[in-house]
Amino acid sequence: MPHDLDLLDETAWRDLVDRFGYRMWAVARAFGLNPSDAADAVQAAWLRLIESVHTIRDPDRIGAWLVTTTRHEAARIGRGRAGDPLPGLPAEIPAPDGDPVAAMLTEEDGRRLWAAVDTLREPCRSLLRLIVTVPEIRYAQLARCLDMPVGSIGPTRIRCLKRLRSLMEEDR
């Protein structure tokens, strides 16, 4: 990406959307937002970019900035929806370029994996979705999102992954 953020340039916008849009949508959906609310969160993040473009010091970090801003917007929108189950994540969420694990998963594997995640009880379902769609999320953030003690995130994660592995092996 060029170091001068010319957001009036249609090509620059398309490049930003192509590079970061999928991740922004995944983050918004991981917060349990319905498609309409997720669209609002993503749109609000783009708007914040327009409002804040002059304050961005490191254009190479714009992707992280957009994801973080989307996370804040999704959390703001989702605060009133505590307790609602997270909707299913589609198997076709594009994976980041160069992700070897994602490259190994076929579309059918992705469908099977998300179907297995959908059968898990809470908090496993939400915990695994957040870990997958927001890999840089910290335990303290997970604890706040899931209303769990920080110390129980690791053991819960291990139990959830073991259960998911069992489900995937049963499905073979």
mmCIF file of C-alpha atoms in Angstrom:
data_model
loop_
_atom_site.group_PDB
_atom_site.id
_atom_site.type_symbol
_atom_site.label_atom_id
_atom_site.label_comp_id
_atom_site.label_asym_id
_atom_site.label_seq_id
_atom_site.Cartn_x
_atom_site.Cartn_y
_atom_site.Cartn_z
ATOM 1 C CA MET A 1 0.000 0.000 0.000
ATOM 2 C CA PRO A 2 1.385 3.441 -0.789
ATOM 3 C CA HIS A 3 2.427 5.517 2.186
ATOM 4 C CA ASP A 4 0.173 8.388 1.187
ATOM 5 C CA LEU A 5 -3.352 7.334 2.079
ATOM 6 C CA ASP A 6 -5.316 8.842 -0.761
ATOM 7 C CA LEU A 7 -8.776 7.649 0.208
ATOM 8 C CA LEU A 8 -10.386 9.655 -2.544
ATOM 9 C CA ASP A 9 -8.757 7.317 -5.050
ATOM 10 C CA GLU A 10 -11.246 4.610 -6.028
ATOM 11 C CA THR A 11 -8.457 2.112 -6.691
ATOM 12 C CA ALA A 12 -7.051 2.667 -3.188
ATOM 13 C CA TRP A 13 -10.494 2.040 -1.687
ATOM 14 C CA ARG A 14 -10.932 -1.156 -3.685
ATOM 15 C CA ASP A 15 -7.500 -2.314 -2.556
ATOM 16 C CA LEU A 16 -8.356 -1.671 1.100
ATOM 17 C CA VAL A 17 -11.714 -3.443 0.836
ATOM 18 C CA ASP A 18 -10.180 -6.416 -0.992
ATOM 19 C CA ARG A 19 -7.346 -6.737 1.516
ATOM 20 C CA PHE A 20 -9.208 -6.183 4.781
ATOM 21 C CA GLY A 21 -12.955 -6.393 4.223
ATOM 22 C CA TYR A 22 -13.247 -10.143 4.805
ATOM 23 C CA ARG A 23 -11.480 -9.878 8.148
ATOM 24 C CA MET A 24 -13.622 -6.939 9.248
ATOM 25 C CA TRP A 25 -16.772 -8.929 8.449
ATOM 26 C CA ALA A 26 -15.443 -11.993 10.264
ATOM 27 C CA VAL A 27 -14.679 -9.909 13.348
ATOM 28 C CA ALA A 28 -18.128 -8.302 13.353
ATOM 29 C CA ARG A 29 -19.843 -11.684 12.912
ATOM 30 C CA ALA A 30 -17.689 -13.235 15.656
ATOM 31 C CA PHE A 31 -19.321 -10.791 18.067
ATOM 32 C CA GLY A 32 -22.644 -12.440 17.283
ATOM 33 C CA LEU A 33 -24.046 -9.636 15.195
ATOM 34 C CA ASN A 34 -26.691 -10.422 12.632
ATOM 35 C CA PRO A 35 -25.815 -9.509 9.035
ATOM 36 C CA SER A 36 -27.448 -6.085 9.279
ATOM 37 C CA ASP A 37 -25.664 -5.150 12.513
ATOM 38 C CA ALA A 38 -22.385 -6.570 11.204
ATOM 39 C CA ALA A 39 -22.775 -4.344 8.137
ATOM 40 C CA ASP A 40 -23.308 -1.374 10.450
ATOM 41 C CA ALA A 41 -20.133 -2.220 12.403
ATOM 42 C CA VAL A 42 -18.054 -2.603 9.246
ATOM 43 C CA GLN A 43 -19.505 0.583 7.740
ATOM 44 C CA ALA A 44 -18.796 2.488 10.966
ATOM 45 C CA ALA A 45 -15.176 1.296 10.870
ATOM 46 C CA TRP A 46 -14.789 2.567 7.290
ATOM 47 C CA LEU A 47 -16.317 5.872 8.368
ATOM 48 C CA ARG A 48 -13.841 6.106 11.288
ATOM 49 C CA LEU A 49 -11.041 5.594 8.777
ATOM 50 C CA ILE A 50 -12.240 8.542 6.722
ATOM 51 C CA GLU A 51 -12.534 10.666 9.856
ATOM 52 C CA SER A 52 -9.128 9.603 11.205
ATOM 53 C CA VAL A 53 -6.999 9.178 8.093
ATOM 54 C CA HIS A 54 -4.957 12.294 8.889
ATOM 55 C CA THR A 55 -3.967 10.842 12.288
ATOM 56 C CA ILE A 56 -2.663 7.509 11.003
ATOM 57 C CA ARG A 57 1.096 7.505 11.424
ATOM 58 C CA ASP A 58 1.921 4.074 10.005
ATOM 59 C CA PRO A 59 -0.036 3.214 6.849
ATOM 60 C CA ASP A 60 1.445 -0.299 6.902
ATOM 61 C CA ARG A 61 -0.653 -0.958 10.036
ATOM 62 C CA ILE A 62 -3.958 0.141 8.497
ATOM 63 C CA GLY A 63 -5.248 -3.448 8.435
ATOM 64 C CA ALA A 64 -4.748 -3.857 12.170
ATOM 65 C CA TRP A 65 -6.325 -0.439 12.718
ATOM 66 C CA LEU A 66 -9.400 -1.409 10.666
ATOM 67 C CA VAL A 67 -9.821 -4.736 12.473
ATOM 68 C CA THR A 68 -9.452 -3.107 15.884
ATOM 69 C CA THR A 69 -11.926 -0.381 14.973
ATOM 70 C CA THR A 70 -14.394 -2.965 13.657
ATOM 71 C CA ARG A 71 -14.020 -4.887 16.919
ATOM 72 C CA HIS A 72 -14.820 -1.746 18.926
ATOM 73 C CA GLU A 73 -17.835 -0.957 16.753
ATOM 74 C CA ALA A 74 -19.110 -4.541 16.912
ATOM 75 C CA ALA A 75 -18.736 -4.589 20.695
ATOM 76 C CA ARG A 76 -20.615 -1.292 20.949
ATOM 77 C CA ILE A 77 -23.463 -2.574 18.781
ATOM 78 C CA GLY A 78 -23.566 -5.962 20.470
ATOM 79 C CA ARG A 79 -23.566 -4.799 24.108
ATOM 80 C CA GLY A 80 -27.349 -5.002 24.316
ATOM 81 C CA ARG A 81 -27.458 -8.523 22.946
ATOM 82 C CA ALA A 82 -25.771 -10.427 25.762
ATOM 83 C CA GLY A 83 -26.893 -14.013 25.871
ATOM 84 C CA ASP A 84 -28.006 -14.238 22.249
ATOM 85 C CA PRO A 85 -26.415 -17.217 20.520
ATOM 86 C CA LEU A 86 -23.901 -16.440 17.815
ATOM 87 C CA PRO A 87 -25.178 -17.172 14.326
ATOM 88 C CA GLY A 88 -23.292 -19.635 12.124
ATOM 89 C CA LEU A 89 -20.186 -18.542 10.319
ATOM 90 C CA PRO A 90 -20.111 -19.436 6.649
ATOM 91 C CA ALA A 91 -17.421 -21.822 5.425
ATOM 92 C CA GLU A 92 -16.594 -19.400 2.638
ATOM 93 C CA ILE A 93 -14.983 -16.718 4.801
ATOM 94 C CA PRO A 94 -11.836 -16.095 2.790
ATOM 95 C CA ALA A 95 -8.576 -16.935 4.506
ATOM 96 C CA PRO A 96 -5.689 -14.486 4.604
ATOM 97 C CA ASP A 97 -3.174 -14.924 1.799
ATOM 98 C CA GLY A 98 -0.310 -17.157 2.775
ATOM 99 C CA ASP A 99 -2.163 -18.942 5.603
ATOM 100 C CA PRO A 100 -0.936 -22.557 5.203
ATOM 101 C CA VAL A 101 -3.564 -24.027 7.539
ATOM 102 C CA ALA A 102 -6.405 -22.384 5.644
ATOM 103 C CA ALA A 103 -4.905 -23.505 2.353
ATOM 104 C CA MET A 104 -5.054 -27.113 3.559
ATOM 105 C CA LEU A 105 -8.757 -26.944 4.342
ATOM 106 C CA THR A 106 -11.043 -27.637 1.455
ATOM 107 C CA GLU A 107 -14.369 -25.901 1.257
ATOM 108 C CA GLU A 108 -16.053 -29.131 2.369
ATOM 109 C CA ASP A 109 -13.655 -29.415 5.329
ATOM 110 C CA GLY A 110 -14.592 -25.862 6.260
ATOM 111 C CA ARG A 111 -18.293 -26.669 6.145
ATOM 112 C CA ARG A 112 -17.764 -29.782 8.286
ATOM 113 C CA LEU A 113 -15.649 -27.844 10.764
ATOM 114 C CA TRP A 114 -18.161 -24.993 11.179
ATOM 115 C CA ALA A 115 -21.033 -27.509 11.390
ATOM 116 C CA ALA A 116 -19.178 -29.235 14.229
ATOM 117 C CA VAL A 117 -18.554 -25.891 15.945
ATOM 118 C CA ASP A 118 -22.290 -25.156 15.656
ATOM 119 C CA THR A 119 -23.068 -28.315 17.654
ATOM 120 C CA LEU A 120 -20.895 -27.235 20.586
ATOM 121 C CA ARG A 121 -22.483 -25.634 23.611
ATOM 122 C CA GLU A 122 -21.582 -22.209 24.892
ATOM 123 C CA PRO A 123 -19.037 -20.938 25.728
ATOM 124 C CA CYS A 124 -17.136 -23.301 23.394
ATOM 125 C CA ARG A 125 -18.959 -22.179 20.272
ATOM 126 C CA SER A 126 -18.266 -18.476 20.851
ATOM 127 C CA LEU A 127 -14.755 -19.012 22.202
ATOM 128 C CA LEU A 128 -13.601 -21.001 19.175
ATOM 129 C CA ARG A 129 -15.212 -18.583 16.725
ATOM 130 C CA LEU A 130 -13.449 -15.640 18.330
ATOM 131 C CA ILE A 131 -10.097 -17.419 18.430
ATOM 132 C CA VAL A 132 -10.367 -18.329 14.749
ATOM 133 C CA THR A 133 -11.700 -15.043 13.403
ATOM 134 C CA VAL A 134 -9.683 -12.740 15.677
ATOM 135 C CA PRO A 135 -6.426 -14.663 16.208
ATOM 136 C CA GLU A 136 -4.684 -11.746 17.909
ATOM 137 C CA ILE A 137 -7.370 -11.501 20.610
ATOM 138 C CA ARG A 138 -5.974 -11.692 24.136
ATOM 139 C CA TYR A 139 -7.374 -13.746 26.994
ATOM 140 C CA ALA A 140 -8.488 -10.606 28.834
ATOM 141 C CA GLN A 141 -10.512 -9.544 25.786
ATOM 142 C CA LEU A 142 -11.991 -13.030 25.428
ATOM 143 C CA ALA A 143 -12.916 -12.999 29.108
ATOM 144 C CA ARG A 144 -14.780 -9.687 28.684
ATOM 145 C CA CYS A 145 -16.534 -10.800 25.484
ATOM 146 C CA LEU A 146 -17.630 -14.110 26.989
ATOM 147 C CA ASP A 147 -18.159 -12.910 30.560
ATOM 148 C CA MET A 148 -15.723 -15.503 31.911
ATOM 149 C CA PRO A 149 -12.814 -15.301 34.359
ATOM 150 C CA VAL A 150 -9.487 -14.831 32.554
ATOM 151 C CA GLY A 151 -8.061 -17.894 34.308
ATOM 152 C CA SER A 152 -10.700 -20.181 32.829
ATOM 153 C CA ILE A 153 -10.114 -19.205 29.183
ATOM 154 C CA GLY A 154 -7.102 -21.519 28.655
ATOM 155 C CA PRO A 155 -8.604 -24.645 30.276
ATOM 156 C CA THR A 156 -11.941 -24.012 28.538
ATOM 157 C CA ARG A 157 -10.162 -23.594 25.204
ATOM 158 C CA ILE A 158 -8.382 -26.925 25.676
ATOM 159 C CA ARG A 159 -11.644 -28.721 26.552
ATOM 160 C CA CYS A 160 -13.438 -27.127 23.594
ATOM 161 C CA LEU A 161 -10.709 -28.099 21.135
ATOM 162 C CA LYS A 162 -10.691 -31.686 22.447
ATOM 163 C CA ARG A 163 -14.472 -31.868 22.022
ATOM 164 C CA LEU A 164 -14.243 -30.395 18.521
ATOM 165 C CA ARG A 165 -11.505 -32.875 17.591
ATOM 166 C CA SER A 166 -13.731 -35.745 18.804
ATOM 167 C CA LEU A 167 -16.664 -34.461 16.762
ATOM 168 C CA MET A 168 -14.508 -34.160 13.651
ATOM 169 C CA GLU A 169 -13.144 -37.698 14.102
ATOM 170 C CA GLU A 170 -16.689 -39.073 14.585
ATOM 171 C CA ASP A 171 -17.732 -37.348 11.340
ATOM 172 C CA ARG A 172 -15.107 -39.158 9.233
#
